[in-house]
Amino acid sequence: RILSLFASSSSFIIHSTAHKATLATAGTLQLLNSNSNTKKMAGPATAVDHTDKTGAFKRVESEHRHIISKENSTYPPEADRYHLHIALACPWACGVLSAVYMKGLDKVISHSVVHPTWGKTKPDDDEDGHHGWVYRKPDEEPMTNPLGHGSFPSDELCQPDTFTGAKTIREFYNQCGDEVGPFTTPVLYDKKTKTIVNNESTEIMRMLNSAFNDLAENPTLDLYPSDVQDQLQQLNDETVYPKVNNGVYMCGFAQSQQGYNEAMANLFDSLDLLEETLSKQRFLGGDVFTWLDLRLFMTLVRFDPVYVTYFKTNKKRLVDYPNLLGFARDVYSKPEVKKVTSMSHIKMHYFTSHPVLNTWGIIPAYNGPDLEVASGREKMSSTL
């Protein structure tokens, strides 16, 4: 049996394949027989290879990369023009939505929120095996996992897309002319031109930080302070993104023991390094909270309740790192972060959307350490 697993840089897109089995998952369904001849069900085109020859997971870059700025006549910053499609289960999307609230842009940029369980994106096409993000109203009937197991309700956090009327993220991308995908969140949409602006979370967050300052309630908040930006970018590029944010996926999606072992070594070496760094300073950039703290938090908050089990990152837990745990509690205490952190959506997505990894859609009980406990880390900083 072969598993082919893939996640985009902006969210989770996982493709499962099995020997002579029909399993509905996020991308083109592939049925691989014993002699490796591949038959594909009809569905959106996706990246062919998600691992290298060693079985190590490889990530595919986002496709839509326009930038909103005053200098861009096609996409200038304007109130009530742009809309974000969000999955609260997705760490990349949650970071973006937190930035919206921190900058005070929630009255300037609208957003919608998908149901955490993946559903069939072409429900009337029996030949299309694609499952992915779907919109549901809070009072709609519960969903099942892609194999029909379980009962996973909507909640008040689910907000359908009222601007395009799309029932799925795939349908939304298709309306904008993208038939290929991957169909990821977060994705920033221009309601005026009816086009996708950007679906790369790091670029969206940068735009939120500065492009809309004339419209923001908190224009002086700078998540990218110039005096530490070079240091933070290096830390992100060398450690946080490749070995932690992406590192957990490299563990969970590895198709060989070698790939898994290498990813695990990189992940926990990096967590050890970050634990040491955060023993001496409140945030990754020192006293000031930045975009990189937000990005690291979104992985840490999912670590014990999901990744330790689901991605087999079980060498240590977050609770075994006192400074990382304190850091996570510190960041969680920010109202704009707490507001977008839904453990229900996080756990429901992972454990119900990928039947090749969790056939019956059973959701484990543990929610991770209590993040409401005061961290006391404000004593480390001169800037509250």
Tab-separated table of C-alpha atoms in Angstrom:
chain	number	residue	atom	x	y	z
A	1	ARG	CA	0.000	0.000	0.000
A	2	ILE	CA	1.246	3.420	-0.887
A	3	LEU	CA	0.363	6.741	0.681
A	4	SER	CA	0.974	9.929	-1.262
A	5	LEU	CA	0.721	12.920	1.011
A	6	PHE	CA	0.914	16.565	0.148
A	7	ALA	CA	0.407	19.898	1.901
A	8	SER	CA	0.648	23.324	0.270
A	9	SER	CA	2.523	26.224	1.842
A	10	SER	CA	-0.736	27.917	2.735
A	11	SER	CA	-2.791	25.073	4.068
A	12	PHE	CA	-3.343	21.368	4.035
A	13	ILE	CA	-3.935	19.492	0.777
A	14	ILE	CA	-3.413	15.765	1.354
A	15	HIS	CA	-3.688	13.160	-1.366
A	16	SER	CA	-4.126	9.557	-0.270
A	17	THR	CA	-3.554	6.523	-2.434
A	18	ALA	CA	-4.101	2.874	-1.654
A	19	HIS	CA	-3.713	-0.503	-3.370
A	20	LYS	CA	-7.042	-1.344	-5.034
A	21	ALA	CA	-8.992	0.807	-2.575
A	22	THR	CA	-11.203	3.792	-3.212
A	23	LEU	CA	-10.584	6.460	-0.612
A	24	ALA	CA	-11.882	9.989	-1.095
A	25	THR	CA	-9.424	12.633	0.012
A	26	ALA	CA	-8.224	16.108	-0.809
A	27	GLY	CA	-6.854	15.811	-4.304
A	28	THR	CA	-6.845	13.639	-7.350
A	29	LEU	CA	-7.597	10.139	-6.166
A	30	GLN	CA	-4.965	7.689	-7.246
A	31	LEU	CA	-5.316	3.913	-7.274
A	32	LEU	CA	-1.943	2.250	-7.479
A	33	ASN	CA	-1.736	-1.462	-8.105
A	34	SER	CA	1.109	-3.782	-7.253
A	35	ASN	CA	3.074	-3.099	-10.449
A	36	SER	CA	2.886	0.696	-9.867
A	37	ASN	CA	0.686	1.400	-12.887
A	38	THR	CA	-1.365	4.432	-11.907
A	39	LYS	CA	-5.020	5.076	-12.654
A	40	LYS	CA	-6.442	8.452	-11.732
A	41	MET	CA	-10.047	9.302	-11.082
A	42	ALA	CA	-11.255	12.488	-12.757
A	43	GLY	CA	-10.473	15.514	-10.672
A	44	PRO	CA	-8.334	18.623	-10.513
A	45	ALA	CA	-4.760	18.393	-11.633
A	46	THR	CA	-2.311	18.327	-8.751
A	47	ALA	CA	1.401	18.089	-8.206
A	48	VAL	CA	2.595	14.672	-9.343
A	49	ASP	CA	5.400	14.151	-6.867
A	50	HIS	CA	5.151	15.096	-3.234
A	51	THR	CA	8.223	13.223	-2.053
A	52	ASP	CA	11.705	12.776	-3.410
A	53	LYS	CA	13.431	9.477	-4.120
A	54	THR	CA	14.282	9.071	-0.448
A	55	GLY	CA	10.650	9.385	0.617
A	56	ALA	CA	11.113	12.884	2.065
A	57	PHE	CA	8.147	15.254	1.797
A	58	LYS	CA	8.485	18.140	-0.665
A	59	ARG	CA	6.272	21.225	-0.618
A	60	VAL	CA	4.723	22.931	-3.622
A	61	GLU	CA	4.694	26.730	-3.781
A	62	SER	CA	1.544	28.848	-3.895
A	63	GLU	CA	0.458	29.997	-7.343
A	64	HIS	CA	-1.291	33.365	-6.839
A	65	ARG	CA	1.205	36.035	-5.822
A	66	HIS	CA	-0.168	39.539	-6.528
A	67	ILE	CA	0.597	42.297	-4.036
A	68	ILE	CA	-1.756	45.010	-2.747
A	69	SER	CA	-0.051	48.408	-2.549
A	70	LYS	CA	-0.672	52.074	-3.246
A	71	GLU	CA	1.608	51.735	-6.257
A	72	ASN	CA	-0.437	48.888	-7.742
A	73	SER	CA	-3.338	50.327	-9.738
A	74	THR	CA	-4.811	46.854	-10.194
A	75	TYR	CA	-4.885	46.018	-6.491
A	76	PRO	CA	-4.792	49.219	-4.407
A	77	PRO	CA	-5.691	49.166	-0.695
A	78	GLU	CA	-9.401	49.953	-0.328
A	79	ALA	CA	-11.996	49.333	2.361
A	80	ASP	CA	-14.662	46.665	1.756
A	81	ARG	CA	-12.955	45.481	-1.422
A	82	TYR	CA	-11.033	42.401	-0.292
A	83	HIS	CA	-12.185	39.156	1.279
A	84	LEU	CA	-10.290	36.337	2.994
A	85	HIS	CA	-11.234	32.663	2.798
A	86	ILE	CA	-10.142	31.062	6.066
A	87	ALA	CA	-9.857	27.592	7.596
A	88	LEU	CA	-9.457	27.849	11.363
A	89	ALA	CA	-7.790	24.436	11.361
A	90	CYS	CA	-5.012	25.737	9.131
A	91	PRO	CA	-2.054	27.350	10.956
A	92	TRP	CA	-1.231	29.550	7.964
A	93	ALA	CA	-4.791	30.899	7.746
A	94	CYS	CA	-5.071	31.435	11.504
A	95	GLY	CA	-1.919	33.528	11.504
A	96	VAL	CA	-3.360	35.725	8.779
A	97	LEU	CA	-6.704	36.163	10.558
A	98	SER	CA	-4.922	37.005	13.815
A	99	ALA	CA	-3.031	39.735	11.957
A	100	VAL	CA	-6.330	41.108	10.622
A	101	TYR	CA	-7.624	41.513	14.161
A	102	MET	CA	-4.330	42.835	15.532
A	103	LYS	CA	-4.142	45.553	12.907
A	104	GLY	CA	-7.821	46.409	13.364
A	105	LEU	CA	-8.736	45.515	9.805
A	106	ASP	CA	-11.731	43.290	10.484
A	107	LYS	CA	-14.085	46.116	9.391
A	108	VAL	CA	-11.998	46.737	6.274
A	109	ILE	CA	-11.390	43.179	5.027
A	110	SER	CA	-14.205	40.635	5.293
A	111	HIS	CA	-13.699	36.911	5.761
A	112	SER	CA	-15.504	33.595	5.617
A	113	VAL	CA	-14.719	30.358	7.474
A	114	VAL	CA	-15.006	26.805	6.141
A	115	HIS	CA	-16.181	23.706	7.986
A	116	PRO	CA	-13.189	21.836	9.448
A	117	THR	CA	-14.067	18.450	7.894
A	118	TRP	CA	-13.269	18.010	4.221
A	119	GLY	CA	-16.203	17.186	1.980
A	120	LYS	CA	-16.749	16.199	-1.628
A	121	THR	CA	-16.167	19.244	-3.807
A	122	LYS	CA	-18.110	17.902	-6.800
A	123	PRO	CA	-20.993	16.142	-5.042
A	124	ASP	CA	-22.913	15.535	-8.273
A	125	ASP	CA	-19.980	13.955	-10.100
A	126	ASP	CA	-19.389	10.345	-9.114
A	127	GLU	CA	-16.213	10.257	-11.206
A	128	ASP	CA	-14.592	13.118	-9.310
A	129	GLY	CA	-12.893	11.921	-6.136
A	130	HIS	CA	-11.728	15.301	-4.838
A	131	HIS	CA	-12.457	16.201	-1.216
A	132	GLY	CA	-11.460	19.515	0.315
A	133	TRP	CA	-12.630	22.593	2.191
A	134	VAL	CA	-16.395	23.179	2.082
A	135	TYR	CA	-18.671	25.883	3.417
A	136	ARG	CA	-21.495	25.050	5.799
A	137	LYS	CA	-23.953	27.193	7.714
A	138	PRO	CA	-23.864	26.902	11.514
A	139	ASP	CA	-27.281	25.205	11.589
A	140	GLU	CA	-26.718	22.725	8.760
A	141	GLU	CA	-26.695	18.974	9.262
A	142	PRO	CA	-23.431	17.456	10.574
A	143	MET	CA	-20.887	16.184	8.076
A	144	THR	CA	-19.321	12.745	7.913
A	145	ASN	CA	-15.748	11.951	7.020
A	146	PRO	CA	-15.022	11.163	3.337
A	147	LEU	CA	-15.875	7.496	3.926
A	148	GLY	CA	-19.214	8.306	5.532
A	149	HIS	CA	-18.170	7.700	9.152
A	150	GLY	CA	-18.837	9.937	12.139
A	151	SER	CA	-20.967	13.011	12.702
A	152	PHE	CA	-19.166	16.337	12.748
A	153	PRO	CA	-21.356	19.373	13.358
A	154	SER	CA	-21.042	22.912	12.139
A	155	ASP	CA	-20.747	25.649	14.746
A	156	GLU	CA	-21.133	29.388	15.063
A	157	LEU	CA	-17.590	29.884	13.724
A	158	CYS	CA	-18.576	28.553	10.294
A	159	GLN	CA	-19.249	31.495	7.975
A	160	PRO	CA	-20.280	30.761	4.359
A	161	ASP	CA	-18.959	32.808	1.454
A	162	THR	CA	-21.793	35.262	0.754
A	163	PHE	CA	-19.898	37.187	-1.913
A	164	THR	CA	-19.325	34.520	-4.562
A	165	GLY	CA	-21.831	32.003	-3.240
A	166	ALA	CA	-19.243	29.244	-3.609
A	167	LYS	CA	-20.052	26.101	-1.658
A	168	THR	CA	-16.450	24.901	-1.624
A	169	ILE	CA	-12.996	26.449	-1.820
A	170	ARG	CA	-12.489	24.521	-5.038
A	171	GLU	CA	-15.616	26.103	-6.534
A	172	PHE	CA	-14.325	29.528	-5.514
A	173	TYR	CA	-10.971	28.914	-7.219
A	174	ASN	CA	-12.797	27.624	-10.302
A	175	GLN	CA	-14.927	30.788	-10.443
A	176	CYS	CA	-11.675	32.764	-10.530
A	177	GLY	CA	-10.349	30.706	-13.444
A	178	ASP	CA	-8.142	28.289	-11.505
A	179	GLU	CA	-9.124	24.722	-12.369
A	180	VAL	CA	-5.822	23.248	-11.228
A	181	GLY	CA	-5.325	24.177	-7.588
A	182	PRO	CA	-4.230	23.182	-5.039
A	183	PHE	CA	-7.322	24.754	-3.485
A	184	THR	CA	-5.896	26.172	-0.283
A	185	THR	CA	-6.562	28.693	2.442
A	186	PRO	CA	-5.859	31.425	3.256
A	187	VAL	CA	-6.737	33.041	-0.040
A	188	LEU	CA	-7.235	36.772	-0.547
A	189	TYR	CA	-9.973	37.699	-3.022
A	190	ASP	CA	-10.738	40.982	-4.798
A	191	LYS	CA	-14.503	41.491	-4.861
A	192	LYS	CA	-14.170	44.289	-7.457
A	193	THR	CA	-12.255	42.432	-10.157
A	194	LYS	CA	-13.502	39.005	-9.019
A	195	THR	CA	-9.969	37.648	-9.016
A	196	ILE	CA	-7.621	35.943	-6.577
A	197	VAL	CA	-5.012	38.368	-5.282
A	198	ASN	CA	-2.805	36.026	-3.305
A	199	ASN	CA	-2.842	32.619	-1.604
A	200	GLU	CA	0.601	32.708	0.015
A	201	SER	CA	0.117	33.353	3.715
A	202	THR	CA	3.481	35.021	4.324
A	203	GLU	CA	2.811	37.602	1.616
A	204	ILE	CA	-0.757	38.211	2.786
A	205	MET	CA	0.488	38.866	6.310
A	206	ARG	CA	3.033	41.395	5.050
A	207	MET	CA	0.314	43.212	3.122
A	208	LEU	CA	-1.901	43.336	6.194
A	209	ASN	CA	0.970	44.774	8.219
A	210	SER	CA	1.528	47.870	6.093
A	211	ALA	CA	-0.587	48.206	2.936
A	212	PHE	CA	-3.806	49.112	4.781
A	213	ASN	CA	-2.371	51.385	7.484
A	214	ASP	CA	-4.480	54.353	6.311
A	215	LEU	CA	-7.564	52.240	6.996
A	216	ALA	CA	-6.416	50.282	10.059
A	217	GLU	CA	-7.534	50.903	13.624
A	218	ASN	CA	-4.020	50.024	14.807
A	219	PRO	CA	-1.764	51.527	12.116
A	220	THR	CA	1.229	51.919	14.423
A	221	LEU	CA	1.405	48.205	15.221
A	222	ASP	CA	4.347	46.847	13.262
A	223	LEU	CA	4.711	43.076	13.115
A	224	TYR	CA	7.840	43.491	10.959
A	225	PRO	CA	10.062	45.905	12.956
A	226	SER	CA	13.021	46.926	10.837
A	227	ASP	CA	15.615	46.716	13.617
A	228	VAL	CA	15.147	42.949	14.021
A	229	GLN	CA	13.705	41.990	10.629
A	230	ASP	CA	16.950	40.635	9.165
A	231	GLN	CA	17.503	38.532	12.276
A	232	LEU	CA	13.926	37.221	12.222
A	233	GLN	CA	14.012	36.457	8.517
A	234	GLN	CA	17.185	34.428	8.933
A	235	LEU	CA	15.697	32.542	11.887
A	236	ASN	CA	12.578	31.828	9.871
A	237	ASP	CA	14.399	30.770	6.717
A	238	GLU	CA	16.901	28.532	8.496
A	239	THR	CA	14.880	27.133	11.390
A	240	VAL	CA	11.261	28.070	12.104
A	241	TYR	CA	9.729	27.540	8.683
A	242	PRO	CA	11.707	24.617	7.192
A	243	LYS	CA	12.257	22.598	10.355
A	244	VAL	CA	9.278	23.442	12.586
A	245	ASN	CA	6.304	24.888	10.669
A	246	ASN	CA	7.000	22.670	7.684
A	247	GLY	CA	8.993	20.180	9.725
A	248	VAL	CA	5.940	18.646	11.370
A	249	TYR	CA	4.538	17.917	7.920
A	250	MET	CA	7.799	16.418	6.789
A	251	CYS	CA	7.483	13.997	9.700
A	252	GLY	CA	3.835	13.198	9.131
A	253	PHE	CA	3.950	12.916	5.353
A	254	ALA	CA	7.244	11.042	4.994
A	255	GLN	CA	6.986	7.873	2.922
A	256	SER	CA	10.206	6.333	4.146
A	257	GLN	CA	11.849	5.749	7.502
A	258	GLN	CA	14.834	7.753	6.308
A	259	GLY	CA	12.683	10.739	5.405
A	260	TYR	CA	10.883	10.559	8.740
A	261	ASN	CA	14.084	10.158	10.764
A	262	GLU	CA	15.740	13.141	9.110
A	263	ALA	CA	12.679	15.339	9.579
A	264	MET	CA	12.369	14.306	13.230
A	265	ALA	CA	16.013	15.104	13.917
A	266	ASN	CA	15.666	18.549	12.319
A	267	LEU	CA	12.397	19.256	14.137
A	268	PHE	CA	13.591	18.439	17.626
A	269	ASP	CA	17.031	19.975	17.181
A	270	SER	CA	15.193	23.164	16.224
A	271	LEU	CA	12.748	22.961	19.119
A	272	ASP	CA	15.706	22.516	21.473
A	273	LEU	CA	17.324	25.615	19.956
A	274	LEU	CA	14.130	27.668	20.256
A	275	GLU	CA	13.653	26.473	23.841
A	276	GLU	CA	17.119	27.815	24.668
A	277	THR	CA	16.463	31.109	22.871
A	278	LEU	CA	13.163	31.648	24.675
A	279	SER	CA	14.765	30.940	28.046
A	280	LYS	CA	16.572	34.268	27.674
A	281	GLN	CA	14.023	36.523	25.999
A	282	ARG	CA	10.249	36.888	25.857
A	283	PHE	CA	9.837	36.678	22.078
A	284	LEU	CA	11.920	35.508	19.137
A	285	GLY	CA	12.945	39.071	18.366
A	286	GLY	CA	13.577	40.068	21.966
A	287	ASP	CA	11.033	42.247	23.782
A	288	VAL	CA	8.737	42.911	20.834
A	289	PHE	CA	6.041	40.582	19.483
A	290	THR	CA	6.364	39.958	15.733
A	291	TRP	CA	5.051	37.958	12.799
A	292	LEU	CA	7.482	35.139	13.536
A	293	ASP	CA	6.098	34.657	17.043
A	294	LEU	CA	2.670	34.338	15.488
A	295	ARG	CA	3.881	31.749	12.996
A	296	LEU	CA	5.678	29.677	15.632
A	297	PHE	CA	2.679	29.766	17.975
A	298	MET	CA	0.360	28.343	15.316
A	299	THR	CA	2.506	25.194	15.150
A	300	LEU	CA	3.015	24.918	18.904
A	301	VAL	CA	-0.693	25.156	19.737
A	302	ARG	CA	-1.351	22.155	17.474
A	303	PHE	CA	1.655	20.158	18.616
A	304	ASP	CA	0.416	18.109	21.567
A	305	PRO	CA	-3.270	17.651	20.638
A	306	VAL	CA	-2.579	16.777	16.989
A	307	TYR	CA	0.995	16.466	15.733
A	308	VAL	CA	2.337	14.190	18.467
A	309	THR	CA	-0.292	11.613	17.484
A	310	TYR	CA	-1.130	12.379	13.880
A	311	PHE	CA	2.317	13.234	12.552
A	312	LYS	CA	4.221	10.917	14.911
A	313	THR	CA	6.254	13.812	16.349
A	314	ASN	CA	6.365	12.020	19.694
A	315	LYS	CA	9.985	12.334	20.805
A	316	LYS	CA	8.910	15.156	23.122
A	317	ARG	CA	5.743	17.133	23.756
A	318	LEU	CA	5.230	20.852	24.133
A	319	VAL	CA	4.728	20.280	27.859
A	320	ASP	CA	8.298	18.944	27.994
A	321	TYR	CA	9.610	22.366	26.924
A	322	PRO	CA	8.896	24.840	29.759
A	323	ASN	CA	9.954	27.927	27.812
A	324	LEU	CA	8.143	27.005	24.611
A	325	LEU	CA	5.050	26.214	26.667
A	326	GLY	CA	5.310	29.538	28.485
A	327	PHE	CA	5.776	31.299	25.154
A	328	ALA	CA	2.670	29.596	23.747
A	329	ARG	CA	0.637	30.673	26.783
A	330	ASP	CA	1.985	34.216	26.457
A	331	VAL	CA	0.979	34.497	22.807
A	332	TYR	CA	-2.384	32.824	23.425
A	333	SER	CA	-3.181	35.481	26.028
A	334	LYS	CA	-3.466	38.032	23.230
A	335	PRO	CA	-7.204	38.436	22.498
A	336	GLU	CA	-6.669	38.508	18.742
A	337	VAL	CA	-4.886	35.145	18.894
A	338	LYS	CA	-7.295	33.504	21.300
A	339	LYS	CA	-10.209	34.602	19.107
A	340	VAL	CA	-9.017	32.534	16.130
A	341	THR	CA	-7.770	29.503	18.069
A	342	SER	CA	-10.487	26.855	17.902
A	343	MET	CA	-9.329	23.497	19.221
A	344	SER	CA	-12.616	22.044	17.995
A	345	HIS	CA	-11.880	23.066	14.398
A	346	ILE	CA	-8.217	22.064	14.663
A	347	LYS	CA	-8.829	18.546	15.935
A	348	MET	CA	-11.945	17.935	13.869
A	349	HIS	CA	-10.148	18.782	10.643
A	350	TYR	CA	-7.095	16.635	11.086
A	351	PHE	CA	-8.762	13.587	12.549
A	352	THR	CA	-11.836	13.516	10.277
A	353	SER	CA	-10.622	14.620	6.852
A	354	HIS	CA	-8.006	12.021	5.895
A	355	PRO	CA	-9.489	8.507	6.090
A	356	VAL	CA	-6.299	6.843	4.943
A	357	LEU	CA	-4.763	8.043	8.219
A	358	ASN	CA	-7.821	7.741	10.463
A	359	THR	CA	-10.464	5.553	8.818
A	360	TRP	CA	-13.271	5.965	11.340
A	361	GLY	CA	-12.752	9.647	12.055
A	362	ILE	CA	-12.234	9.126	15.776
A	363	ILE	CA	-11.158	12.384	17.456
A	364	PRO	CA	-8.764	11.897	20.420
A	365	ALA	CA	-9.760	13.455	23.737
A	366	TYR	CA	-6.633	15.426	24.646
A	367	ASN	CA	-6.692	19.169	23.911
A	368	GLY	CA	-3.104	19.828	24.879
A	369	PRO	CA	-1.840	21.818	27.874
A	370	ASP	CA	-4.024	24.468	29.491
A	371	LEU	CA	-3.167	27.688	27.688
A	372	GLU	CA	-5.196	29.821	30.087
A	373	VAL	CA	-2.484	29.459	32.749
A	374	ALA	CA	-0.596	32.724	33.167
A	375	SER	CA	2.850	32.517	31.602
A	376	GLY	CA	4.544	35.153	33.749
A	377	ARG	CA	6.765	35.967	30.776
A	378	GLU	CA	5.888	39.662	30.831
A	379	LYS	CA	8.511	39.935	33.583
A	380	MET	CA	11.144	39.122	30.939
A	381	SER	CA	10.205	42.114	28.826
A	382	SER	CA	10.343	45.857	29.235
A	383	THR	CA	7.602	46.136	26.609
A	384	LEU	CA	4.209	44.810	27.684
